[in-house]
Amino acid sequence: MSCAFDMEHYRELLDAAKAGGYEWASFDRHPRAGDLFLRHDVDLSLEAALEMARLEHDLGVRATYFLMTESTFYNLRSHVGLYAQRQLRQWGHAVGLHAVYPRAGLDDRFDPTLSWHNPDPGYMTAPVAGSTNVMGDVFFAPALYRSDSNQRWRHGCPHEELARGAFPWLQLLTHPEIWVYDGDTMGQTMRAMLDAERDLGLERLAADRIDLA
Ligand SMILES: [Zn+2]
Ligand SMILES: [Zn+2]
């Protein structure tokens, strides 16, 4: 099995977790044996988040999507932003806030759970009033955490350990755009995303009554 960052291996990763007997948990209670906290920080692309969410739904997988209200790359109040929030809920996923420090403005669009975007160590693990911080003491332990940040597993792809149930429980962070768009490195993947977004941008312009002739 090749550990590519593509949707084929993402599916294998989810299948491995099922084979290992893990159950899908969200950040609303303390971890129990066999929990898999599947977390997605949506940094760049709602379209990629929707594609990943649909696959998970088809496979009976429940994740928590952390969405930004002050993203440089998407607008949660746009048509696609509102659609994404509705659709994620409809597919059974939880929705938390991917917050930019120090603003933890949780409103009724979000479950009371938060992850910080690009956090500094100084506040990364600190408690947040009225919300669970996914990197706080309850949900974070270095040995029980894997992340695909910048298209690199710092401690290896967890599919094999998941399949044999090696983690008592796990918080698994994946970023949808890394898996949905092709590329052997983060740089390649980002360029593939931008290429796809050019077409999307042309569609948006046409929908906005811009004459593209
Ligand atoms: Zn793998
Ligand atoms: Zn982020």
mmCIF file of C-alpha atoms and ligand atoms in Angstrom:
data_model
loop_
_atom_site.group_PDB
_atom_site.id
_atom_site.type_symbol
_atom_site.label_atom_id
_atom_site.label_comp_id
_atom_site.label_asym_id
_atom_site.label_seq_id
_atom_site.Cartn_x
_atom_site.Cartn_y
_atom_site.Cartn_z
ATOM 1 C CA MET A 1 0.000 0.000 0.000
ATOM 2 C CA SER A 2 1.464 3.362 -0.993
ATOM 3 C CA CYS A 3 0.883 6.150 1.493
ATOM 4 C CA ALA A 4 0.007 8.778 -1.101
ATOM 5 C CA PHE A 5 -1.876 11.881 -0.049
ATOM 6 C CA ASP A 6 -4.834 11.193 -2.318
ATOM 7 C CA MET A 7 -8.449 10.214 -1.859
ATOM 8 C CA GLU A 8 -7.734 6.573 -2.599
ATOM 9 C CA HIS A 9 -5.389 6.291 0.354
ATOM 10 C CA TYR A 10 -7.639 8.456 2.466
ATOM 11 C CA ARG A 11 -10.339 5.853 1.980
ATOM 12 C CA GLU A 12 -7.819 3.149 2.931
ATOM 13 C CA LEU A 13 -6.973 5.111 6.057
ATOM 14 C CA LEU A 14 -10.643 5.189 7.058
ATOM 15 C CA ASP A 15 -11.014 1.492 6.248
ATOM 16 C CA ALA A 16 -7.957 0.771 8.406
ATOM 17 C CA ALA A 17 -9.551 2.600 11.321
ATOM 18 C CA LYS A 18 -12.711 0.532 10.892
ATOM 19 C CA ALA A 19 -10.679 -2.675 10.690
ATOM 20 C CA GLY A 20 -8.941 -1.683 13.923
ATOM 21 C CA GLY A 21 -12.312 -1.372 15.622
ATOM 22 C CA TYR A 22 -12.229 2.391 16.146
ATOM 23 C CA GLU A 23 -15.369 4.446 16.604
ATOM 24 C CA TRP A 24 -15.952 7.989 15.395
ATOM 25 C CA ALA A 25 -15.946 10.474 18.240
ATOM 26 C CA SER A 26 -16.409 14.233 18.355
ATOM 27 C CA PHE A 27 -14.991 16.709 20.826
ATOM 28 C CA ASP A 28 -18.026 16.793 23.117
ATOM 29 C CA ARG A 29 -16.920 14.343 25.791
ATOM 30 C CA HIS A 30 -13.758 12.871 27.258
ATOM 31 C CA PRO A 31 -11.917 10.284 25.149
ATOM 32 C CA ARG A 32 -12.717 6.630 25.726
ATOM 33 C CA ALA A 33 -10.856 3.509 24.606
ATOM 34 C CA GLY A 34 -11.304 2.981 20.861
ATOM 35 C CA ASP A 35 -12.233 6.568 20.041
ATOM 36 C CA LEU A 36 -11.061 8.153 16.819
ATOM 37 C CA PHE A 37 -11.393 11.934 16.840
ATOM 38 C CA LEU A 38 -11.290 12.726 13.145
ATOM 39 C CA ARG A 39 -10.529 16.424 12.828
ATOM 40 C CA HIS A 40 -10.341 18.585 9.723
ATOM 41 C CA ASP A 41 -9.033 22.121 9.851
ATOM 42 C CA VAL A 42 -10.449 23.809 6.761
ATOM 43 C CA ASP A 43 -7.700 26.305 5.989
ATOM 44 C CA LEU A 44 -8.061 26.839 2.280
ATOM 45 C CA SER A 45 -10.948 25.214 0.444
ATOM 46 C CA LEU A 46 -14.617 24.590 1.193
ATOM 47 C CA GLU A 47 -14.876 22.628 -2.059
ATOM 48 C CA ALA A 48 -12.212 20.197 -0.853
ATOM 49 C CA ALA A 49 -13.929 19.938 2.531
ATOM 50 C CA LEU A 50 -17.211 19.046 0.842
ATOM 51 C CA GLU A 51 -15.572 16.355 -1.265
ATOM 52 C CA MET A 52 -13.947 14.763 1.769
ATOM 53 C CA ALA A 53 -17.147 15.054 3.794
ATOM 54 C CA ARG A 54 -19.174 13.328 1.106
ATOM 55 C CA LEU A 55 -16.777 10.373 0.968
ATOM 56 C CA GLU A 56 -16.868 10.053 4.752
ATOM 57 C CA HIS A 57 -20.633 10.160 4.745
ATOM 58 C CA ASP A 58 -20.749 7.419 2.088
ATOM 59 C CA LEU A 59 -18.518 5.297 4.329
ATOM 60 C CA GLY A 60 -20.496 5.978 7.490
ATOM 61 C CA VAL A 61 -17.705 8.076 8.987
ATOM 62 C CA ARG A 62 -18.316 11.055 11.257
ATOM 63 C CA ALA A 63 -15.750 13.853 11.481
ATOM 64 C CA THR A 64 -15.494 17.340 12.945
ATOM 65 C CA TYR A 65 -14.916 20.154 10.453
ATOM 66 C CA PHE A 66 -13.340 23.298 11.862
ATOM 67 C CA LEU A 67 -14.336 26.257 9.682
ATOM 68 C CA MET A 68 -12.867 29.761 9.663
ATOM 69 C CA THR A 69 -14.907 32.956 9.918
ATOM 70 C CA GLU A 70 -11.963 35.139 8.957
ATOM 71 C CA SER A 71 -10.263 33.142 6.247
ATOM 72 C CA THR A 72 -8.216 34.790 3.517
ATOM 73 C CA PHE A 73 -9.321 32.006 1.172
ATOM 74 C CA TYR A 74 -13.062 31.579 1.598
ATOM 75 C CA ASN A 75 -16.152 33.328 2.863
ATOM 76 C CA LEU A 76 -18.445 31.428 5.203
ATOM 77 C CA ARG A 77 -21.265 33.866 4.447
ATOM 78 C CA SER A 78 -21.057 33.299 0.687
ATOM 79 C CA HIS A 79 -23.407 30.957 -1.118
ATOM 80 C CA VAL A 80 -20.926 28.079 -1.010
ATOM 81 C CA GLY A 81 -20.109 28.914 2.611
ATOM 82 C CA LEU A 82 -23.730 28.607 3.698
ATOM 83 C CA TYR A 83 -24.178 25.509 1.556
ATOM 84 C CA ALA A 84 -21.118 23.886 3.129
ATOM 85 C CA GLN A 85 -22.373 24.462 6.665
ATOM 86 C CA ARG A 86 -25.786 22.980 5.828
ATOM 87 C CA GLN A 87 -24.357 20.053 3.928
ATOM 88 C CA LEU A 88 -21.767 19.110 6.565
ATOM 89 C CA ARG A 89 -24.537 18.973 9.175
ATOM 90 C CA GLN A 90 -26.798 17.019 6.860
ATOM 91 C CA TRP A 91 -24.076 14.425 6.353
ATOM 92 C CA GLY A 92 -23.843 14.048 10.113
ATOM 93 C CA HIS A 93 -20.539 15.813 10.741
ATOM 94 C CA ALA A 94 -19.824 18.119 13.642
ATOM 95 C CA VAL A 95 -18.774 21.708 12.925
ATOM 96 C CA GLY A 96 -16.380 23.664 15.126
ATOM 97 C CA LEU A 97 -14.586 26.987 14.804
ATOM 98 C CA HIS A 98 -11.099 27.239 13.302
ATOM 99 C CA ALA A 99 -10.230 30.415 15.124
ATOM 100 C CA VAL A 100 -7.611 33.109 14.670
ATOM 101 C CA TYR A 101 -6.110 34.018 18.028
ATOM 102 C CA PRO A 102 -7.255 35.695 20.219
ATOM 103 C CA ARG A 103 -10.792 35.796 18.785
ATOM 104 C CA ALA A 104 -12.856 32.773 19.829
ATOM 105 C CA GLY A 105 -16.194 34.078 18.549
ATOM 106 C CA LEU A 106 -18.281 30.939 18.740
ATOM 107 C CA ASP A 107 -21.866 31.549 17.676
ATOM 108 C CA ASP A 108 -24.742 29.178 16.996
ATOM 109 C CA ARG A 109 -23.234 28.042 13.700
ATOM 110 C CA PHE A 110 -20.675 26.074 15.687
ATOM 111 C CA ASP A 111 -20.543 23.318 18.242
ATOM 112 C CA PRO A 112 -18.685 24.526 21.354
ATOM 113 C CA THR A 113 -15.309 23.305 20.146
ATOM 114 C CA LEU A 114 -12.368 25.170 18.695
ATOM 115 C CA SER A 115 -8.996 24.688 17.036
ATOM 116 C CA TRP A 116 -6.575 27.578 16.591
ATOM 117 C CA HIS A 117 -5.217 28.349 13.125
ATOM 118 C CA ASN A 118 -1.401 28.270 13.018
ATOM 119 C CA PRO A 119 -1.132 28.515 16.823
ATOM 120 C CA ASP A 120 1.901 29.678 18.748
ATOM 121 C CA PRO A 121 2.998 27.390 21.577
ATOM 122 C CA GLY A 122 2.136 30.120 24.100
ATOM 123 C CA TYR A 123 -1.634 29.656 23.796
ATOM 124 C CA MET A 124 -2.008 26.466 21.773
ATOM 125 C CA THR A 125 -3.034 24.237 24.664
ATOM 126 C CA ALA A 126 -4.650 26.847 26.930
ATOM 127 C CA PRO A 127 -8.302 26.382 27.917
ATOM 128 C CA VAL A 128 -10.869 28.560 26.139
ATOM 129 C CA ALA A 129 -13.931 29.727 28.085
ATOM 130 C CA GLY A 130 -17.180 28.220 26.826
ATOM 131 C CA SER A 131 -15.503 25.821 24.427
ATOM 132 C CA THR A 132 -13.254 22.789 24.215
ATOM 133 C CA ASN A 133 -9.799 23.438 22.795
ATOM 134 C CA VAL A 134 -8.907 20.343 20.761
ATOM 135 C CA MET A 135 -5.238 20.819 21.628
ATOM 136 C CA GLY A 136 -5.963 21.142 25.346
ATOM 137 C CA ASP A 137 -5.174 18.522 28.001
ATOM 138 C CA VAL A 138 -8.337 16.492 27.499
ATOM 139 C CA PHE A 139 -7.995 15.778 23.774
ATOM 140 C CA PHE A 140 -4.296 16.125 23.096
ATOM 141 C CA ALA A 141 -1.400 13.844 23.956
ATOM 142 C CA PRO A 142 1.626 13.659 21.645
ATOM 143 C CA ALA A 143 1.520 9.845 21.352
ATOM 144 C CA LEU A 144 -2.203 9.912 20.553
ATOM 145 C CA TYR A 145 -2.098 12.554 17.831
ATOM 146 C CA ARG A 146 -1.254 12.466 14.120
ATOM 147 C CA SER A 147 -1.331 15.347 11.672
ATOM 148 C CA ASP A 148 -0.721 15.676 7.917
ATOM 149 C CA SER A 149 0.413 19.318 8.144
ATOM 150 C CA ASN A 150 2.238 20.484 5.032
ATOM 151 C CA GLN A 151 1.713 17.037 3.517
ATOM 152 C CA ARG A 152 4.088 15.350 5.923
ATOM 153 C CA TRP A 153 3.328 12.825 8.660
ATOM 154 C CA ARG A 154 5.827 13.676 11.333
ATOM 155 C CA HIS A 155 5.459 10.207 12.873
ATOM 156 C CA GLY A 156 4.492 8.282 9.772
ATOM 157 C CA CYS A 157 1.175 7.512 8.119
ATOM 158 C CA PRO A 158 -0.983 5.885 10.807
ATOM 159 C CA HIS A 159 -2.862 3.424 8.560
ATOM 160 C CA GLU A 160 -0.965 0.366 9.698
ATOM 161 C CA GLU A 161 -1.218 1.171 13.417
ATOM 162 C CA LEU A 162 -4.904 1.975 13.012
ATOM 163 C CA ALA A 163 -5.549 -1.359 11.317
ATOM 164 C CA ARG A 164 -4.095 -3.281 14.236
ATOM 165 C CA GLY A 165 -5.659 -1.075 16.878
ATOM 166 C CA ALA A 166 -2.309 0.101 18.219
ATOM 167 C CA PHE A 167 -3.577 3.454 19.537
ATOM 168 C CA PRO A 168 -5.733 3.342 22.695
ATOM 169 C CA TRP A 169 -7.487 6.319 21.059
ATOM 170 C CA LEU A 170 -6.353 8.877 18.507
ATOM 171 C CA GLN A 171 -6.884 12.442 17.370
ATOM 172 C CA LEU A 172 -6.265 12.436 13.615
ATOM 173 C CA LEU A 173 -5.953 15.822 11.899
ATOM 174 C CA THR A 174 -6.179 15.957 8.128
ATOM 175 C CA HIS A 175 -6.527 18.973 5.855
ATOM 176 C CA PRO A 176 -8.981 18.227 3.010
ATOM 177 C CA GLU A 177 -7.154 20.147 0.276
ATOM 178 C CA ILE A 178 -4.012 18.024 0.758
ATOM 179 C CA TRP A 179 -5.939 14.860 -0.149
ATOM 180 C CA VAL A 180 -8.396 16.166 -2.710
ATOM 181 C CA TYR A 181 -5.795 17.829 -4.961
ATOM 182 C CA ASP A 182 -2.948 15.859 -6.536
ATOM 183 C CA GLY A 183 0.740 16.399 -5.903
ATOM 184 C CA ASP A 184 3.723 14.646 -4.380
ATOM 185 C CA THR A 185 4.647 17.675 -2.274
ATOM 186 C CA MET A 186 2.681 20.434 -0.603
ATOM 187 C CA GLY A 187 3.963 22.851 -3.259
ATOM 188 C CA GLN A 188 2.678 20.671 -6.099
ATOM 189 C CA THR A 189 -0.637 20.096 -4.347
ATOM 190 C CA MET A 190 -1.166 23.800 -3.796
ATOM 191 C CA ARG A 191 -0.456 24.507 -7.448
ATOM 192 C CA ALA A 192 -2.985 21.823 -8.463
ATOM 193 C CA MET A 193 -5.527 23.481 -6.167
ATOM 194 C CA LEU A 194 -4.878 26.894 -7.711
ATOM 195 C CA ASP A 195 -5.256 25.431 -11.219
ATOM 196 C CA ALA A 196 -8.628 23.959 -10.263
ATOM 197 C CA GLU A 197 -9.675 27.226 -8.668
ATOM 198 C CA ARG A 198 -9.005 29.120 -11.873
ATOM 199 C CA ASP A 199 -11.844 27.194 -13.523
ATOM 200 C CA LEU A 200 -13.977 27.701 -10.455
ATOM 201 C CA GLY A 201 -13.173 31.409 -10.560
ATOM 202 C CA LEU A 202 -14.347 31.653 -14.164
ATOM 203 C CA GLU A 203 -17.622 29.969 -13.189
ATOM 204 C CA ARG A 204 -18.065 32.436 -10.337
ATOM 205 C CA LEU A 205 -17.436 35.357 -12.644
ATOM 206 C CA ALA A 206 -20.013 34.097 -15.148
ATOM 207 C CA ALA A 207 -22.507 33.616 -12.308
ATOM 208 C CA ASP A 208 -21.807 37.205 -11.263
ATOM 209 C CA ARG A 209 -22.860 38.401 -14.741
ATOM 210 C CA ILE A 210 -19.354 39.211 -15.859
ATOM 211 C CA ASP A 211 -18.963 39.160 -19.635
ATOM 212 C CA LEU A 212 -16.159 36.711 -20.313
ATOM 213 C CA ALA A 213 -16.422 36.815 -24.107
HETATM 214 ZN ZN ZN B 1 -0.644 4.971 4.824
HETATM 215 ZN ZN ZN B 2 -5.392 26.184 10.166
#
